[in-house]
Amino acid sequence: MEPMLLAERLGLALVLGVFLGLAFEDVYKRTDRRAPGGVRTFPLLALAGGALYLLEPGHASAFSVGLVALGAWHAVYLHDAMRTPDGVRPTLIVPVSSLSAFLLGPMALTQPPWAAVGLAVASALLLGARERLHGLVTLIPGEEVFTAGKFLVLIGVILPLVPNEPVIPHVPVTPYQAWMAVVAVCTFSYASYLIQRYAPLRHGVFVSAVLGGLYSSTATTVVLARRLTEPGAPVAELGAGIVVATAMMYLRITLIIALFNTEVALAIAPAMGALFGLALMLTAPLWRHRRVGEGRALPVENPLQVTAAVVFAALFIVVAVVSRWAQAEFGQTGIFVLSAVVGIADVDPFVLSLIEGSVPSLSPHGVAAAILIATSTNNLAKGVYAAGFGGAEHGRRPALLLVAVAVLGLAAAWLTAR
């Protein structure tokens, strides 16, 4: 390493050590001056770590000896601190902070500057957020941690393990693509769930419907329609929420398509944008007739279930196989008929299987038209749910609006396929 570059890197380690030491003293030295470490110790540790690494960079043996010495010293400190009569117990944050400072030197010398800066900043932020982070223990229930763990398992454990090669003859979709589709849908669902659960909602029903539409417009429609039958229910706001959930479905599907297939996204964006805007416009009369201050947020449930994810992946593969068969036997017309059928239940597996290439011979505009047909029949099904669960008196208006959006969606599909 050139002398000037070496000096710059050691200077970076020194500055970051001072920065981390200031953060440490602000949290720990104000109440207990006996805690080792701080604005002098941490810069020295950073320089010592860097110097020991430079002595023998091949196997980092000198640095390893220094690391063992630092650990031994902190072990003695923790042992003695446990025996103090004042009842104050030591925390592992003290030796961990010293370890972070000691690592700053080698990181500044061997890694890009952003890595060392990131370590120092992350350590300082974690130190400064001690009280707020401890407050999360009482704020966040244990099942939420378990839910976050399942989300990480879906993304970080299962996804890298599934094969990225076709396993079904004549079907180009791979298990990796199927699980990637699961990850995409789960990400939207989980983000919507977290916002609904922990963000303050000014207009409970309406904002919950917006977020619920990013998760599942069908489930949101059923929940809102059931509430229409409650005594004193905010009928206007619930009706607006039913339609706006469908508007958000168009936005969600467009974003997912854009993640996987740019050509289809460009082909379908005009129609989806028009339908999104139309659905929002149709909510305006209902929203204007709401009673100010009415409407409570919707109850939210954890959307991340491993069993549901496996079922979704299986449906993805089944729909891909059926789509390939329908196209081979009946051509584009077969895909359109299939899209009308599957849209009654759940559009996501069908949409994702098409944009992932289950029917490679279908043009981008053909795929776009099939998706528009599926969303339209899904809207017809939601219209039936709104009228059925909400009753003839209160559920009729949002049901008619959903039917109108569905009819226009079918017209958009016809224009797109031409």
Protein backbone atom coordinates (compact mmCIF):
# COMPACT_ATOMS: atom_id res chain seq x y z
CA MET A 1 0.00 0.00 0.00
CA GLU A 2 1.34 3.44 -0.92
CA PRO A 3 2.41 5.64 2.04
CA MET A 4 -0.18 8.34 1.36
CA LEU A 5 -2.98 5.82 1.03
CA LEU A 6 -1.79 4.07 4.19
CA ALA A 7 -1.83 7.36 6.08
CA GLU A 8 -5.33 8.13 4.81
CA ARG A 9 -6.65 4.75 5.90
CA LEU A 10 -5.07 5.00 9.37
CA GLY A 11 -6.45 8.52 9.66
CA LEU A 12 -9.89 7.18 8.78
CA ALA A 13 -9.58 4.53 11.50
CA LEU A 14 -8.53 7.22 14.00
CA VAL A 15 -11.46 9.51 13.16
CA LEU A 16 -13.97 6.67 13.28
CA GLY A 17 -12.54 5.55 16.64
CA VAL A 18 -13.05 9.06 18.05
CA PHE A 19 -16.60 9.10 16.64
CA LEU A 20 -17.44 5.76 18.22
CA GLY A 21 -15.83 6.79 21.49
CA LEU A 22 -17.96 9.93 21.67
CA ALA A 23 -21.11 7.88 21.14
CA PHE A 24 -20.02 5.39 23.80
CA GLU A 25 -19.26 8.06 26.41
CA ASP A 26 -22.53 9.85 25.75
CA VAL A 27 -24.45 6.68 26.65
CA TYR A 28 -22.34 4.92 29.30
CA LYS A 29 -19.93 7.39 30.88
CA ARG A 30 -22.62 9.85 31.99
CA THR A 31 -23.92 7.44 34.61
CA ASP A 32 -20.96 5.14 35.25
CA ARG A 33 -17.41 6.42 34.76
CA ARG A 34 -16.01 2.97 35.55
CA ALA A 35 -17.02 1.46 32.20
CA PRO A 36 -13.81 1.00 30.16
CA GLY A 37 -13.65 2.62 26.75
CA GLY A 38 -14.36 6.02 25.33
CA VAL A 39 -13.06 8.89 23.30
CA ARG A 40 -9.38 8.06 24.02
CA THR A 41 -9.54 4.29 24.29
CA PHE A 42 -11.44 3.56 21.09
CA PRO A 43 -9.14 5.55 18.75
CA LEU A 44 -6.16 3.80 20.33
CA LEU A 45 -7.84 0.44 19.85
CA ALA A 46 -8.54 1.26 16.18
CA LEU A 47 -4.89 2.24 15.60
CA ALA A 48 -3.64 -0.79 17.54
CA GLY A 49 -5.82 -3.12 15.49
CA GLY A 50 -4.55 -1.59 12.26
CA ALA A 51 -0.90 -1.67 13.36
CA LEU A 52 -1.08 -5.30 14.48
CA TYR A 53 -2.63 -6.25 11.17
CA LEU A 54 0.17 -4.48 9.27
CA LEU A 55 2.83 -6.37 11.23
CA GLU A 56 1.76 -9.68 9.71
CA PRO A 57 -1.06 -9.28 7.15
CA GLY A 58 -0.65 -12.74 5.62
CA HIS A 59 -2.26 -14.76 8.41
CA ALA A 60 -3.12 -11.84 10.73
CA SER A 61 -1.37 -13.68 13.56
CA ALA A 62 -0.29 -10.50 15.36
CA PHE A 63 -3.82 -9.12 15.09
CA SER A 64 -5.20 -12.42 16.42
CA VAL A 65 -2.90 -12.23 19.44
CA GLY A 66 -4.10 -8.70 20.11
CA LEU A 67 -7.70 -9.84 19.78
CA VAL A 68 -7.13 -12.61 22.32
CA ALA A 69 -5.45 -10.14 24.69
CA LEU A 70 -8.38 -7.74 24.36
CA GLY A 71 -10.83 -10.56 25.05
CA ALA A 72 -8.85 -11.73 28.08
CA TRP A 73 -8.75 -8.23 29.53
CA HIS A 74 -12.51 -7.82 29.14
CA ALA A 75 -13.08 -11.25 30.66
CA VAL A 76 -11.20 -10.07 33.76
CA TYR A 77 -13.22 -6.85 33.76
CA LEU A 78 -16.54 -8.68 33.56
CA HIS A 79 -15.45 -11.11 36.29
CA ASP A 80 -14.51 -8.30 38.65
CA ALA A 81 -17.59 -6.24 37.80
CA MET A 82 -19.85 -9.15 38.67
CA ARG A 83 -18.41 -9.14 42.17
CA THR A 84 -19.07 -5.47 42.92
CA PRO A 85 -21.28 -4.98 46.00
CA ASP A 86 -23.42 -2.20 44.49
CA GLY A 87 -25.57 -4.68 42.60
CA VAL A 88 -24.83 -3.12 39.19
CA ARG A 89 -24.25 -5.84 36.65
CA PRO A 90 -21.95 -5.26 33.65
CA THR A 91 -23.19 -5.37 30.10
CA LEU A 92 -21.67 -7.13 27.12
CA ILE A 93 -22.07 -3.91 25.14
CA VAL A 94 -18.82 -2.66 26.69
CA PRO A 95 -16.55 -5.44 25.34
CA VAL A 96 -18.50 -5.59 22.06
CA SER A 97 -17.97 -1.84 21.56
CA SER A 98 -14.24 -2.28 22.23
CA LEU A 99 -14.18 -5.13 19.72
CA SER A 100 -15.85 -2.92 17.10
CA ALA A 101 -13.24 -0.22 17.71
CA PHE A 102 -10.43 -2.77 17.44
CA LEU A 103 -11.82 -4.00 14.10
CA LEU A 104 -11.98 -0.50 12.63
CA GLY A 105 -8.23 -0.51 11.95
CA PRO A 106 -8.05 -3.67 9.79
CA MET A 107 -11.31 -2.79 8.07
CA ALA A 108 -10.08 0.68 7.15
CA LEU A 109 -6.89 -0.88 5.72
CA THR A 110 -8.39 -3.78 3.78
CA GLN A 111 -11.97 -2.85 2.90
CA PRO A 112 -13.57 0.03 0.98
CA PRO A 113 -13.95 3.10 3.22
CA TRP A 114 -17.73 2.73 3.30
CA ALA A 115 -17.39 -0.61 5.14
CA ALA A 116 -15.42 0.89 8.04
CA VAL A 117 -17.68 3.96 8.12
CA GLY A 118 -20.74 1.69 8.08
CA LEU A 119 -19.44 -0.33 11.04
CA ALA A 120 -18.73 2.80 13.08
CA VAL A 121 -22.05 4.47 12.24
CA ALA A 122 -24.09 1.33 12.88
CA SER A 123 -22.33 0.79 16.22
CA ALA A 124 -22.90 4.42 17.24
CA LEU A 125 -26.57 4.32 16.26
CA LEU A 126 -27.13 1.12 18.21
CA LEU A 127 -25.43 2.64 21.25
CA GLY A 128 -27.48 5.84 21.05
CA ALA A 129 -30.77 3.99 20.56
CA ARG A 130 -30.38 1.90 23.70
CA GLU A 131 -33.52 3.13 25.44
CA ARG A 132 -35.66 3.10 22.30
CA LEU A 133 -34.50 -0.40 21.38
CA HIS A 134 -35.23 -1.69 24.86
CA GLY A 135 -38.66 -0.10 24.55
CA LEU A 136 -39.34 -2.28 21.50
CA VAL A 137 -39.37 -5.30 23.80
CA THR A 138 -42.62 -4.09 25.35
CA LEU A 139 -43.97 -2.60 22.10
CA ILE A 140 -43.46 -5.57 19.77
CA PRO A 141 -45.08 -8.85 20.84
CA GLY A 142 -43.17 -12.09 20.55
CA GLU A 143 -45.22 -13.39 17.64
CA GLU A 144 -44.05 -10.42 15.54
CA VAL A 145 -40.46 -11.52 15.97
CA PHE A 146 -41.51 -15.00 14.89
CA THR A 147 -43.26 -13.50 11.85
CA ALA A 148 -40.15 -11.55 10.88
CA GLY A 149 -38.16 -14.77 11.25
CA LYS A 150 -40.50 -16.56 8.84
CA PHE A 151 -40.09 -13.74 6.34
CA LEU A 152 -36.30 -14.04 6.55
CA VAL A 153 -36.58 -17.82 6.11
CA LEU A 154 -38.64 -17.35 2.94
CA ILE A 155 -36.08 -14.94 1.48
CA GLY A 156 -32.72 -15.93 2.91
CA VAL A 157 -32.97 -19.70 3.44
CA ILE A 158 -35.48 -21.28 1.06
CA LEU A 159 -34.94 -19.02 -1.97
CA PRO A 160 -31.19 -19.74 -2.37
CA LEU A 161 -31.78 -23.49 -1.98
CA VAL A 162 -34.43 -24.08 -4.63
CA PRO A 163 -33.09 -25.09 -8.08
CA ASN A 164 -33.14 -22.64 -10.95
CA GLU A 165 -33.62 -25.31 -13.62
CA PRO A 166 -36.92 -26.52 -15.13
CA VAL A 167 -38.14 -29.72 -13.48
CA ILE A 168 -41.34 -30.31 -15.47
CA PRO A 169 -41.01 -31.29 -19.14
CA HIS A 170 -42.11 -28.63 -21.65
CA VAL A 171 -42.71 -26.08 -18.86
CA PRO A 172 -39.92 -23.48 -18.70
CA VAL A 173 -40.84 -22.21 -15.23
CA THR A 174 -38.30 -23.21 -12.56
CA PRO A 175 -38.82 -23.77 -8.81
CA TYR A 176 -36.65 -20.71 -8.19
CA GLN A 177 -39.00 -18.57 -10.27
CA ALA A 178 -41.98 -19.99 -8.40
CA TRP A 179 -40.49 -19.19 -5.02
CA MET A 180 -39.33 -15.77 -6.25
CA ALA A 181 -42.96 -15.07 -7.04
CA VAL A 182 -43.85 -16.10 -3.49
CA VAL A 183 -41.21 -13.73 -2.13
CA ALA A 184 -42.52 -10.83 -4.23
CA VAL A 185 -46.12 -11.28 -3.10
CA CYS A 186 -45.09 -11.86 0.53
CA THR A 187 -42.98 -8.70 0.53
CA PHE A 188 -45.92 -6.56 -0.54
CA SER A 189 -48.21 -8.31 1.93
CA TYR A 190 -45.79 -8.07 4.85
CA ALA A 191 -45.02 -4.38 4.23
CA SER A 192 -48.74 -3.60 4.08
CA TYR A 193 -49.33 -5.59 7.28
CA LEU A 194 -46.58 -3.77 9.19
CA ILE A 195 -47.88 -0.35 8.15
CA GLN A 196 -51.43 -1.22 9.13
CA ARG A 197 -50.31 -2.70 12.44
CA TYR A 198 -47.90 -0.04 13.65
CA ALA A 199 -48.45 3.20 11.70
CA PRO A 200 -51.11 5.62 12.99
CA LEU A 201 -54.05 5.72 10.58
CA ARG A 202 -55.89 9.03 10.38
CA HIS A 203 -58.78 7.73 8.29
CA GLY A 204 -59.00 4.18 9.58
CA VAL A 205 -61.18 2.43 7.00
CA PHE A 206 -59.94 4.24 3.92
CA VAL A 207 -56.21 3.95 4.67
CA SER A 208 -56.64 0.35 5.78
CA ALA A 209 -58.40 -0.38 2.49
CA VAL A 210 -55.50 1.17 0.56
CA LEU A 211 -52.98 -0.97 2.42
CA GLY A 212 -55.23 -4.01 2.34
CA GLY A 213 -55.46 -3.73 -1.42
CA LEU A 214 -51.68 -4.06 -1.57
CA TYR A 215 -52.06 -7.31 0.33
CA SER A 216 -55.28 -8.85 -1.01
CA SER A 217 -58.12 -6.84 -2.48
CA THR A 218 -60.41 -9.88 -2.28
CA ALA A 219 -59.84 -10.41 1.44
CA THR A 220 -60.23 -6.66 2.07
CA THR A 221 -63.49 -6.61 0.13
CA VAL A 222 -64.92 -9.47 2.19
CA VAL A 223 -63.92 -7.82 5.50
CA LEU A 224 -65.37 -4.44 4.52
CA ALA A 225 -68.55 -5.96 3.11
CA ARG A 226 -69.18 -7.85 6.35
CA ARG A 227 -68.90 -4.59 8.27
CA LEU A 228 -71.60 -3.01 6.09
CA THR A 229 -74.18 -5.07 7.99
CA GLU A 230 -73.11 -3.80 11.42
CA PRO A 231 -75.46 -1.35 13.16
CA GLY A 232 -74.28 2.23 12.64
CA ALA A 233 -71.59 1.16 10.20
CA PRO A 234 -69.91 3.94 8.14
CA VAL A 235 -71.54 2.79 4.92
CA ALA A 236 -70.11 5.46 2.62
CA GLU A 237 -66.53 5.01 3.83
CA LEU A 238 -66.78 1.22 3.74
CA GLY A 239 -68.13 1.32 0.19
CA ALA A 240 -65.32 3.64 -0.86
CA GLY A 241 -62.83 1.30 0.79
CA ILE A 242 -64.12 -1.68 -1.20
CA VAL A 243 -63.53 0.12 -4.50
CA VAL A 244 -60.20 1.66 -3.51
CA ALA A 245 -58.88 -1.79 -2.52
CA THR A 246 -59.49 -2.86 -6.12
CA ALA A 247 -57.71 0.28 -7.35
CA MET A 248 -54.69 -0.70 -5.28
CA MET A 249 -54.84 -4.19 -6.81
CA TYR A 250 -54.10 -2.66 -10.20
CA LEU A 251 -51.16 -0.75 -8.74
CA ARG A 252 -49.80 -3.80 -6.93
CA ILE A 253 -50.02 -6.08 -9.95
CA THR A 254 -48.39 -3.48 -12.19
CA LEU A 255 -45.47 -3.10 -9.81
CA ILE A 256 -45.01 -6.87 -9.57
CA ILE A 257 -45.11 -7.21 -13.36
CA ALA A 258 -42.50 -4.46 -13.69
CA LEU A 259 -40.20 -6.39 -11.34
CA PHE A 260 -40.26 -9.52 -13.49
CA ASN A 261 -41.08 -8.57 -17.09
CA THR A 262 -40.47 -5.09 -18.49
CA GLU A 263 -42.06 -5.82 -21.88
CA VAL A 264 -45.35 -6.94 -20.37
CA ALA A 265 -45.25 -4.01 -17.95
CA LEU A 266 -44.95 -1.55 -20.83
CA ALA A 267 -47.77 -3.30 -22.72
CA ILE A 268 -50.17 -3.32 -19.77
CA ALA A 269 -49.27 -0.05 -18.03
CA PRO A 270 -51.66 2.23 -19.98
CA ALA A 271 -54.68 0.01 -19.31
CA MET A 272 -53.78 -0.65 -15.68
CA GLY A 273 -53.11 3.03 -15.07
CA ALA A 274 -56.45 4.00 -16.58
CA LEU A 275 -58.31 1.39 -14.51
CA PHE A 276 -56.45 2.47 -11.37
CA GLY A 277 -57.45 6.09 -11.93
CA LEU A 278 -61.02 5.14 -12.81
CA ALA A 279 -61.47 3.09 -9.64
CA LEU A 280 -60.15 5.97 -7.54
CA MET A 281 -62.50 8.39 -9.27
CA LEU A 282 -65.46 6.13 -8.54
CA THR A 283 -64.68 6.31 -4.82
CA ALA A 284 -64.99 10.11 -4.78
CA PRO A 285 -68.82 10.31 -4.47
CA LEU A 286 -68.83 7.74 -1.68
CA TRP A 287 -65.96 9.47 0.11
CA ARG A 288 -67.72 12.86 -0.01
CA HIS A 289 -70.79 11.37 1.68
CA ARG A 290 -68.88 9.92 4.62
CA ARG A 291 -69.56 11.16 8.13
CA VAL A 292 -66.55 13.08 9.41
CA GLY A 293 -64.67 11.24 12.14
CA GLU A 294 -66.31 7.90 11.51
CA GLY A 295 -64.59 4.68 10.64
CA ARG A 296 -62.17 2.58 12.61
CA ALA A 297 -59.18 0.77 11.21
CA LEU A 298 -59.61 -2.74 9.92
CA PRO A 299 -58.37 -5.67 11.97
CA VAL A 300 -55.16 -7.01 10.48
CA GLU A 301 -53.86 -10.54 10.51
CA ASN A 302 -50.40 -11.89 9.95
CA PRO A 303 -50.13 -12.60 6.18
CA LEU A 304 -46.96 -14.68 6.43
CA GLN A 305 -47.78 -18.33 6.82
CA VAL A 306 -45.26 -20.85 5.53
CA THR A 307 -48.07 -23.26 4.63
CA ALA A 308 -49.80 -20.56 2.59
CA ALA A 309 -46.50 -19.79 0.85
CA VAL A 310 -46.04 -23.45 -0.09
CA VAL A 311 -49.63 -23.61 -1.37
CA PHE A 312 -49.03 -20.46 -3.41
CA ALA A 313 -45.87 -21.95 -4.94
CA ALA A 314 -47.76 -25.16 -5.77
CA LEU A 315 -50.58 -23.15 -7.37
CA PHE A 316 -47.98 -21.24 -9.35
CA ILE A 317 -46.60 -24.48 -10.82
CA VAL A 318 -50.08 -25.93 -11.46
CA VAL A 319 -51.24 -22.77 -13.21
CA ALA A 320 -48.06 -22.75 -15.30
CA VAL A 321 -48.68 -26.35 -16.42
CA VAL A 322 -52.35 -25.71 -17.18
CA SER A 323 -51.52 -22.49 -19.03
CA ARG A 324 -48.99 -24.28 -21.20
CA TRP A 325 -51.54 -27.02 -21.96
CA ALA A 326 -54.32 -24.53 -22.74
CA GLN A 327 -52.07 -22.61 -25.11
CA ALA A 328 -50.90 -25.78 -26.85
CA GLU A 329 -54.42 -27.13 -27.29
CA PHE A 330 -56.46 -24.00 -27.94
CA GLY A 331 -53.95 -21.26 -28.64
CA GLN A 332 -54.37 -17.73 -27.32
CA THR A 333 -58.12 -18.25 -26.91
CA GLY A 334 -57.43 -21.05 -24.43
CA ILE A 335 -55.28 -18.73 -22.31
CA PHE A 336 -58.00 -16.08 -22.33
CA VAL A 337 -60.64 -18.58 -21.21
CA LEU A 338 -58.33 -19.89 -18.51
CA SER A 339 -57.64 -16.36 -17.28
CA ALA A 340 -61.37 -15.74 -16.95
CA VAL A 341 -61.73 -18.88 -14.84
CA VAL A 342 -58.74 -18.45 -12.53
CA GLY A 343 -59.53 -14.78 -11.96
CA ILE A 344 -62.58 -15.81 -9.96
CA ALA A 345 -60.35 -17.25 -7.25
CA ASP A 346 -56.86 -15.68 -7.10
CA VAL A 347 -55.10 -13.75 -9.86
CA ASP A 348 -51.60 -13.67 -8.38
CA PRO A 349 -50.42 -17.21 -9.27
CA PHE A 350 -51.78 -16.85 -12.80
CA VAL A 351 -50.26 -13.40 -13.34
CA LEU A 352 -46.88 -14.42 -12.02
CA SER A 353 -46.77 -17.66 -13.98
CA LEU A 354 -47.45 -15.78 -17.23
CA ILE A 355 -44.87 -13.05 -16.69
CA GLU A 356 -42.31 -15.65 -15.59
CA GLY A 357 -42.61 -17.30 -19.02
CA SER A 358 -44.92 -20.29 -18.56
CA VAL A 359 -46.27 -19.61 -22.07
CA PRO A 360 -43.24 -18.23 -23.96
CA SER A 361 -45.04 -18.19 -27.32
CA LEU A 362 -47.60 -15.67 -26.05
CA SER A 363 -46.77 -12.10 -27.02
CA PRO A 364 -46.39 -9.36 -24.35
CA HIS A 365 -49.70 -7.85 -25.46
CA GLY A 366 -51.33 -11.28 -25.28
CA VAL A 367 -50.02 -11.73 -21.73
CA ALA A 368 -51.27 -8.25 -20.85
CA ALA A 369 -54.72 -9.01 -22.22
CA ALA A 370 -54.91 -12.28 -20.26
CA ILE A 371 -53.99 -10.47 -17.06
CA LEU A 372 -56.63 -7.82 -17.68
CA ILE A 373 -59.24 -10.55 -18.19
CA ALA A 374 -58.21 -12.25 -14.94
CA THR A 375 -58.42 -9.01 -12.95
CA SER A 376 -61.81 -8.24 -14.48
CA THR A 377 -63.35 -11.57 -13.54
CA ASN A 378 -61.78 -11.13 -10.10
CA ASN A 379 -63.61 -7.81 -9.83
CA LEU A 380 -66.87 -9.53 -10.81
CA ALA A 381 -66.29 -12.04 -8.01
CA LYS A 382 -65.60 -9.22 -5.55
CA GLY A 383 -68.80 -7.53 -6.68
CA VAL A 384 -70.70 -10.70 -5.76
CA TYR A 385 -68.93 -10.74 -2.38
CA ALA A 386 -69.79 -7.08 -1.75
CA ALA A 387 -73.46 -7.62 -2.52
CA GLY A 388 -73.64 -10.98 -0.76
CA PHE A 389 -71.85 -10.11 2.47
CA GLY A 390 -72.88 -6.44 2.55
CA GLY A 391 -76.56 -6.96 1.84
CA ALA A 392 -78.71 -5.60 -0.95
CA GLU A 393 -79.17 -2.18 0.64
CA HIS A 394 -75.58 -1.22 1.43
CA GLY A 395 -73.56 -3.60 -0.72
CA ARG A 396 -75.32 -2.88 -4.00
CA ARG A 397 -73.52 0.37 -4.83
CA PRO A 398 -69.91 -0.79 -4.38
CA ALA A 399 -70.85 -4.02 -6.17
CA LEU A 400 -72.14 -2.08 -9.20
CA LEU A 401 -68.99 0.04 -9.22
CA LEU A 402 -66.82 -3.09 -9.23
CA VAL A 403 -68.87 -4.52 -12.09
CA ALA A 404 -68.37 -1.28 -14.03
CA VAL A 405 -64.60 -1.48 -13.50
CA ALA A 406 -64.69 -5.13 -14.57
CA VAL A 407 -66.53 -4.35 -17.80
CA LEU A 408 -64.08 -1.59 -18.65
CA GLY A 409 -61.24 -3.97 -17.84
CA LEU A 410 -62.59 -6.47 -20.34
CA ALA A 411 -62.82 -3.69 -22.92
CA ALA A 412 -59.19 -2.78 -22.18
CA ALA A 413 -58.22 -6.43 -22.62
CA TRP A 414 -59.90 -6.52 -26.03
CA LEU A 415 -58.08 -3.36 -27.14
CA THR A 416 -54.75 -4.64 -25.81
CA ALA A 417 -55.04 -7.98 -27.59
CA ARG A 418 -55.72 -6.39 -30.99
